[in-house]
PDB file of C-alpha atoms in Angstrom:
ATOM      1  CA  MET A   1      18.097   0.313  18.473  1.00  0.00           C
ATOM      2  CA  VAL A   2      14.246  -1.970  18.127  1.00  0.00           C
ATOM      3  CA  TRP A   3      11.118  -0.485  17.262  1.00  0.00           C
ATOM      4  CA  LEU A   4       7.579  -2.410  17.527  1.00  0.00           C
ATOM      5  CA  PHE A   5       5.630  -3.083  14.588  1.00  0.00           C
ATOM      6  CA  THR A   6       2.682  -4.308  13.580  1.00  0.00           C
ATOM      7  CA  ASP A   7      -0.204  -4.809  10.896  1.00  0.00           C
ATOM      8  CA  ASN A   8      -3.251  -4.785  13.322  1.00  0.00           C
ATOM      9  CA  LEU A   9      -3.742  -3.874  16.909  1.00  0.00           C
ATOM     10  CA  LYS A  10      -4.879  -7.566  17.419  1.00  0.00           C
ATOM     11  CA  ASN A  11      -2.089  -9.181  15.821  1.00  0.00           C
ATOM     12  CA  LYS A  12       1.219 -10.267  18.134  1.00  0.00           C
ATOM     13  CA  ARG A  13       3.586  -6.830  17.957  1.00  0.00           C
ATOM     14  CA  VAL A  14       7.563  -7.379  16.568  1.00  0.00           C
ATOM     15  CA  VAL A  15      10.316  -6.154  17.069  1.00  0.00           C
ATOM     16  CA  VAL A  16      11.928  -4.414  13.812  1.00  0.00           C
ATOM     17  CA  ASN A  17      15.427  -2.683  13.686  1.00  0.00           C
ATOM     18  CA  GLU A  18      16.300   0.646  11.659  1.00  0.00           C
ATOM     19  CA  GLY A  19      17.086  -1.389   9.725  1.00  0.00           C
ATOM     20  CA  GLU A  20      14.322  -2.495   8.200  1.00  0.00           C
ATOM     21  CA  LEU A  21      12.237   0.467   8.970  1.00  0.00           C
ATOM     22  CA  ILE A  22      11.824   1.048   5.180  1.00  0.00           C
ATOM     23  CA  CYS A  23      11.100  -2.142   3.797  1.00  0.00           C
ATOM     24  CA  MET A  24       7.761  -1.452   5.797  1.00  0.00           C
ATOM     25  CA  LEU A  25       6.692   1.952   4.665  1.00  0.00           C
ATOM     26  CA  TYR A  26       3.867   0.738   1.570  1.00  0.00           C
ATOM     27  CA  ASP A  27       0.110   1.518   1.554  1.00  0.00           C
ATOM     28  CA  ARG A  28      -1.534  -1.014   3.682  1.00  0.00           C
ATOM     29  CA  GLU A  29      -3.184  -0.334   7.815  1.00  0.00           C
ATOM     30  CA  LEU A  30       0.780  -0.545  10.325  1.00  0.00           C
ATOM     31  CA  TYR A  31       1.347   0.380  14.064  1.00  0.00           C
ATOM     32  CA  THR A  32       5.117   1.789  15.143  1.00  0.00           C
ATOM     33  CA  SER A  33       5.041   1.813  18.629  1.00  0.00           C
ATOM     34  CA  MET A  34       6.413   6.074  19.233  1.00  0.00           C
ATOM     35  CA  TYR A  35       9.285   5.134  21.345  1.00  0.00           C
ATOM     36  CA  TYR A  36      12.449   2.932  20.881  1.00  0.00           C
ATOM     37  CA  TYR A  37      14.518  -0.059  23.020  1.00  0.00           C
ATOM     38  CA  ASP A  38      17.434  -1.675  23.628  1.00  0.00           C
ATOM     39  CA  ASN A  39      18.267  -5.520  24.725  1.00  0.00           C
ATOM     40  CA  ASP A  40      15.438  -5.591  27.462  1.00  0.00           C
ATOM     41  CA  MET A  41      12.332  -5.151  25.292  1.00  0.00           C
ATOM     42  CA  ILE A  42      14.032  -8.438  23.663  1.00  0.00           C
ATOM     43  CA  LYS A  43      14.854 -10.303  26.777  1.00  0.00           C
ATOM     44  CA  HIS A  44      10.996  -9.086  28.051  1.00  0.00           C
ATOM     45  CA  LEU A  45      10.006 -10.519  25.274  1.00  0.00           C
ATOM     46  CA  GLN A  46      11.573 -13.466  25.219  1.00  0.00           C
ATOM     47  CA  SER A  47      10.773 -14.033  29.774  1.00  0.00           C
ATOM     48  CA  ALA A  48       7.580 -13.479  28.081  1.00  0.00           C
ATOM     49  CA  ASN A  49       6.275 -15.090  25.120  1.00  0.00           C
ATOM     50  CA  GLY A  50       6.325 -12.523  22.459  1.00  0.00           C
ATOM     51  CA  SER A  51       3.957 -10.492  24.578  1.00  0.00           C
ATOM     52  CA  VAL A  52       4.953  -6.274  25.933  1.00  0.00           C
ATOM     53  CA  GLY A  53       2.414  -6.622  28.685  1.00  0.00           C
ATOM     54  CA  GLY A  54       5.006  -6.116  32.408  1.00  0.00           C
ATOM     55  CA  PHE A  55       7.609  -4.358  30.103  1.00  0.00           C
ATOM     56  CA  ASP A  56       9.306  -2.235  32.464  1.00  0.00           C
ATOM     57  CA  GLY A  57      12.547  -1.114  31.070  1.00  0.00           C
ATOM     58  CA  ASN A  58      14.119   2.029  28.612  1.00  0.00           C
ATOM     59  CA  VAL A  59      12.773   3.701  26.549  1.00  0.00           C
ATOM     60  CA  TYR A  60      14.219   6.301  24.515  1.00  0.00           C
ATOM     61  CA  GLY A  61      12.890   8.666  21.613  1.00  0.00           C
ATOM     62  CA  ASN A  62      13.678  11.540  19.169  1.00  0.00           C
ATOM     63  CA  TYR A  63      10.625  13.274  18.511  1.00  0.00           C
ATOM     64  CA  PHE A  64       7.992  14.373  20.863  1.00  0.00           C
ATOM     65  CA  ILE A  65       4.875  13.584  19.434  1.00  0.00           C
ATOM     66  CA  VAL A  66       1.553  14.743  20.079  1.00  0.00           C
ATOM     67  CA  ASP A  67      -1.769  13.767  19.457  1.00  0.00           C
ATOM     68  CA  PHE A  68      -4.195  16.343  18.425  1.00  0.00           C
ATOM     69  CA  ASP A  69      -8.339  14.464  18.069  1.00  0.00           C
ATOM     70  CA  SER A  70     -11.488  15.619  17.224  1.00  0.00           C
ATOM     71  CA  THR A  71     -14.667  13.503  18.083  1.00  0.00           C
ATOM     72  CA  ALA A  72     -16.209  16.474  14.484  1.00  0.00           C
ATOM     73  CA  SER A  73     -13.814  16.672  12.275  1.00  0.00           C
ATOM     74  CA  PRO A  74     -10.352  18.383  11.690  1.00  0.00           C
ATOM     75  CA  GLU A  75     -11.380  21.222  10.872  1.00  0.00           C
ATOM     76  CA  VAL A  76     -11.852  22.223  14.227  1.00  0.00           C
ATOM     77  CA  VAL A  77      -8.381  20.614  14.843  1.00  0.00           C
ATOM     78  CA  ALA A  78      -6.827  23.131  12.043  1.00  0.00           C
ATOM     79  CA  GLU A  79      -8.038  26.500  13.605  1.00  0.00           C
ATOM     80  CA  ALA A  80      -6.871  25.510  17.203  1.00  0.00           C
ATOM     81  CA  LEU A  81      -3.714  24.140  15.782  1.00  0.00           C
ATOM     82  CA  MET A  82      -3.116  28.079  13.854  1.00  0.00           C
ATOM     83  CA  PRO A  83      -1.078  29.635  16.900  1.00  0.00           C
ATOM     84  CA  MET A  84       1.376  27.334  17.514  1.00  0.00           C
ATOM     85  CA  LEU A  85       2.228  26.657  13.186  1.00  0.00           C
ATOM     86  CA  LYS A  86       2.328  30.396  13.369  1.00  0.00           C
ATOM     87  CA  LYS A  87       4.667  30.930  16.021  1.00  0.00           C
ATOM     88  CA  LEU A  88       6.700  27.627  14.731  1.00  0.00           C
ATOM     89  CA  LYS A  89       6.648  29.199  11.583  1.00  0.00           C
ATOM     90  CA  HIS A  90       7.900  32.444  12.941  1.00  0.00           C
ATOM     91  CA  LEU A  91      11.000  30.899  15.348  1.00  0.00           C
ATOM     92  CA  GLY A  92      11.746  28.786  11.955  1.00  0.00           C
ATOM     93  CA  ILE A  93      11.404  25.791  13.908  1.00  0.00           C
ATOM     94  CA  PRO A  94      11.055  22.389  11.896  1.00  0.00           C
ATOM     95  CA  TYR A  95       8.690  19.501  12.752  1.00  0.00           C
ATOM     96  CA  TYR A  96       6.338  17.464  10.905  1.00  0.00           C
ATOM     97  CA  LEU A  97       2.353  17.494  10.989  1.00  0.00           C
ATOM     98  CA  PHE A  98       0.353  14.690   9.592  1.00  0.00           C
ATOM     99  CA  LEU A  99      -3.050  14.414   8.433  1.00  0.00           C
ATOM    100  CA  SER A 100      -3.419  11.407  10.792  1.00  0.00           C
ATOM    101  CA  GLY A 101      -6.501   9.859   8.319  1.00  0.00           C
ATOM    102  CA  LYS A 102      -9.600  10.304  10.571  1.00  0.00           C
ATOM    103  CA  LYS A 103     -10.195  13.320  12.834  1.00  0.00           C
ATOM    104  CA  GLY A 104      -7.099  14.627  13.791  1.00  0.00           C
ATOM    105  CA  PHE A 105      -3.245  15.829  13.471  1.00  0.00           C
ATOM    106  CA  HIS A 106      -0.627  13.560  14.730  1.00  0.00           C
ATOM    107  CA  PHE A 107       2.700  16.767  15.730  1.00  0.00           C
ATOM    108  CA  TYR A 108       6.045  15.293  15.032  1.00  0.00           C
ATOM    109  CA  ILE A 109       9.391  18.433  16.933  1.00  0.00           C
ATOM    110  CA  HIS A 110      12.848  17.212  16.708  1.00  0.00           C
ATOM    111  CA  LYS A 111      14.306  16.951  20.541  1.00  0.00           C
ATOM    112  CA  LYS A 112      17.262  18.995  19.569  1.00  0.00           C
ATOM    113  CA  TYR A 113      13.996  21.793  19.396  1.00  0.00           C
ATOM    114  CA  VAL A 114      13.377  20.973  23.105  1.00  0.00           C
ATOM    115  CA  LEU A 115      14.829  21.568  26.480  1.00  0.00           C
ATOM    116  CA  TYR A 116      13.903  18.936  28.452  1.00  0.00           C
ATOM    117  CA  ASP A 117      15.428  17.126  30.916  1.00  0.00           C
ATOM    118  CA  VAL A 118      17.861  14.668  29.689  1.00  0.00           C
ATOM    119  CA  SER A 119      18.639  12.497  32.558  1.00  0.00           C
ATOM    120  CA  TYR A 120      15.154  11.013  31.874  1.00  0.00           C
ATOM    121  CA  GLU A 121      15.965  10.156  28.159  1.00  0.00           C
ATOM    122  CA  ASN A 122      15.878   6.504  28.945  1.00  0.00           C
ATOM    123  CA  LYS A 123      12.156   7.155  30.245  1.00  0.00           C
ATOM    124  CA  TRP A 124      10.834   9.160  27.214  1.00  0.00           C
ATOM    125  CA  HIS A 125       7.242   8.319  27.497  1.00  0.00           C
ATOM    126  CA  LEU A 126       7.591  11.044  30.670  1.00  0.00           C
ATOM    127  CA  LEU A 127       9.545  13.336  28.848  1.00  0.00           C
ATOM    128  CA  ASN A 128       6.653  13.151  25.850  1.00  0.00           C
ATOM    129  CA  ARG A 129       4.068  13.707  28.282  1.00  0.00           C
ATOM    130  CA  GLY A 130       5.455  16.638  29.916  1.00  0.00           C
ATOM    131  CA  PHE A 131       5.982  18.266  26.680  1.00  0.00           C
ATOM    132  CA  GLY A 132       2.243  18.133  25.421  1.00  0.00           C
ATOM    133  CA  VAL A 133       1.655  19.063  29.096  1.00  0.00           C
ATOM    134  CA  THR A 134       3.963  22.429  28.163  1.00  0.00           C
ATOM    135  CA  LEU A 135       2.218  22.499  24.832  1.00  0.00           C
ATOM    136  CA  VAL A 136      -1.211  22.643  26.342  1.00  0.00           C
ATOM    137  CA  ASP A 137      -0.493  24.939  28.975  1.00  0.00           C
ATOM    138  CA  GLU A 138       1.484  27.604  26.519  1.00  0.00           C
ATOM    139  CA  HIS A 139      -1.795  26.902  23.796  1.00  0.00           C
ATOM    140  CA  PRO A 140      -4.801  26.298  25.818  1.00  0.00           C
ATOM    141  CA  GLU A 141      -7.011  26.312  22.492  1.00  0.00           C
ATOM    142  CA  LEU A 142      -5.042  23.144  21.610  1.00  0.00           C
ATOM    143  CA  THR A 143      -6.465  21.577  25.265  1.00  0.00           C
ATOM    144  CA  PRO A 144      -9.815  20.236  24.323  1.00  0.00           C
ATOM    145  CA  TYR A 145      -8.216  18.379  21.542  1.00  0.00           C
ATOM    146  CA  TRP A 146      -5.111  16.728  23.442  1.00  0.00           C
ATOM    147  CA  ASP A 147      -4.742  12.897  23.951  1.00  0.00           C
ATOM    148  CA  ASN A 148      -3.174  12.665  27.276  1.00  0.00           C
ATOM    149  CA  GLN A 149      -3.703   9.073  27.739  1.00  0.00           C
ATOM    150  CA  MET A 150      -1.151   7.483  24.664  1.00  0.00           C
ATOM    151  CA  TYR A 151       2.422   7.946  26.821  1.00  0.00           C
ATOM    152  CA  ASP A 152       2.433   4.723  28.063  1.00  0.00           C
ATOM    153  CA  LYS A 153       6.005   2.899  27.389  1.00  0.00           C
ATOM    154  CA  VAL A 154       4.588   0.341  24.573  1.00  0.00           C
ATOM    155  CA  ARG A 155       1.515   2.416  22.991  1.00  0.00           C
ATOM    156  CA  MET A 156       1.607   1.762  19.459  1.00  0.00           C
ATOM    157  CA  PHE A 157       0.920   4.425  16.547  1.00  0.00           C
ATOM    158  CA  ARG A 158      -0.249   4.820  13.064  1.00  0.00           C
ATOM    159  CA  PHE A 159       2.828   5.130  11.189  1.00  0.00           C
ATOM    160  CA  PRO A 160       3.550   7.586   8.610  1.00  0.00           C
ATOM    161  CA  TYR A 161       1.525   7.014   5.614  1.00  0.00           C
ATOM    162  CA  SER A 162      -0.276   3.969   7.013  1.00  0.00           C
ATOM    163  CA  ILE A 163      -3.764   3.354   5.795  1.00  0.00           C
ATOM    164  CA  HIS A 164      -6.037   4.028   8.407  1.00  0.00           C
ATOM    165  CA  PRO A 165      -8.787   1.353   9.153  1.00  0.00           C
ATOM    166  CA  SER A 166     -12.157   2.484   9.228  1.00  0.00           C
ATOM    167  CA  THR A 167     -11.727   5.310   6.439  1.00  0.00           C
ATOM    168  CA  GLY A 168      -9.153   4.154   4.380  1.00  0.00           C
ATOM    169  CA  LYS A 169      -7.134   7.244   3.877  1.00  0.00           C
ATOM    170  CA  ARG A 170      -3.426   8.107   4.480  1.00  0.00           C
ATOM    171  CA  LYS A 171      -1.578   9.260   7.280  1.00  0.00           C
ATOM    172  CA  GLN A 172      -0.567  12.384   5.211  1.00  0.00           C
ATOM    173  CA  LEU A 173       2.179  14.799   6.092  1.00  0.00           C
ATOM    174  CA  VAL A 174       0.787  18.217   5.219  1.00  0.00           C
ATOM    175  CA  ASN A 175       2.991  21.977   5.777  1.00  0.00           C
ATOM    176  CA  TYR A 176       1.585  24.204   6.936  1.00  0.00           C
ATOM    177  CA  PHE A 177       1.226  28.255   4.734  1.00  0.00           C
ATOM    178  CA  ASP A 178       0.071  31.557   6.097  1.00  0.00           C
ATOM    179  CA  ASP A 179      -0.399  33.637   2.688  1.00  0.00           C
ATOM    180  CA  ASP A 180      -3.632  35.395   2.447  1.00  0.00           C
ATOM    181  CA  VAL A 181      -4.596  33.001  -0.303  1.00  0.00           C
ATOM    182  CA  PHE A 182      -5.657  30.499   2.333  1.00  0.00           C
ATOM    183  CA  ALA A 183      -7.221  32.582   4.748  1.00  0.00           C
ATOM    184  CA  THR A 184     -10.515  31.661   3.650  1.00  0.00           C
ATOM    185  CA  SER A 185     -10.302  28.374   5.884  1.00  0.00           C
ATOM    186  CA  PRO A 186      -7.965  27.208   8.979  1.00  0.00           C
ATOM    187  CA  ILE A 187      -7.800  23.938   6.903  1.00  0.00           C
ATOM    188  CA  ASN A 188      -6.749  25.570   3.685  1.00  0.00           C
ATOM    189  CA  CYS A 189      -3.695  26.922   4.667  1.00  0.00           C
ATOM    190  CA  LEU A 190      -2.574  23.019   5.706  1.00  0.00           C
ATOM    191  CA  VAL A 191      -1.088  21.864   2.103  1.00  0.00           C
ATOM    192  CA  TYR A 192      -0.112  18.116   1.266  1.00  0.00           C
ATOM    193  CA  SER A 193       2.909  18.131   1.231  1.00  0.00           C
ATOM    194  CA  ASN A 194       5.156  16.539  -1.464  1.00  0.00           C
ATOM    195  CA  GLU A 195       8.292  15.383   0.302  1.00  0.00           C
ATOM    196  CA  THR A 196       9.129  11.991  -0.651  1.00  0.00           C
ATOM    197  CA  PRO A 197       7.810   9.015   2.341  1.00  0.00           C
ATOM    198  CA  GLU A 198      10.668   7.807   2.348  1.00  0.00           C
ATOM    199  CA  ASP A 199      12.947  10.832   3.623  1.00  0.00           C
ATOM    200  CA  ILE A 200      10.211  11.296   6.032  1.00  0.00           C
ATOM    201  CA  VAL A 201      10.189   8.122   7.609  1.00  0.00           C
ATOM    202  CA  SER A 202      14.022   8.304   7.224  1.00  0.00           C
ATOM    203  CA  SER A 203      14.436  10.923   9.173  1.00  0.00           C
ATOM    204  CA  ILE A 204      11.889   9.969  11.947  1.00  0.00           C
ATOM    205  CA  PHE A 205      13.346   6.935  12.407  1.00  0.00           C
ATOM    206  CA  LEU A 206      16.835   6.779  11.717  1.00  0.00           C
TER     207      LEU A 206
END
């Protein structure tokens, strides 16, 4: 299992195995591939002088990931997320929701909670996009905020707890509460999590 990482999207991407992941966790700009790879990626990088361009090998994942973004503010996205979050809470299905550090949210849900075609497990980018399509079909209020252009095989994505380069804010895990105390505003239903960042990263990547 290998992941692609870079500390700047202009720099060359490097391959990191799962044992090195926790060492990457500190406050800086950092990106990881949305998916992980086998030796197909290593062979490709060796033959292509370190470039990921043209990679056509196997792509795997443990989580379905969806990016919800807005040109306005995270508050409008938070309002659209409420029906989905209420449903997941009612069903008792765990997930991770991160404030992106700018104007949106990154949503992660483990594959064991999703029905999907296992014959496509080595084409996870296709499964991941299909999950996004299904999710916004079930929750059309999310459609304006879904980034449906992010599902190529070598897509780079902000690493949890990393710093956004334009705002200086962290990609921060939040928890959903639907208590009446928070009902004045949907964004107030999303409270910073006190879970240990190392535990979250281990859960997602290892």
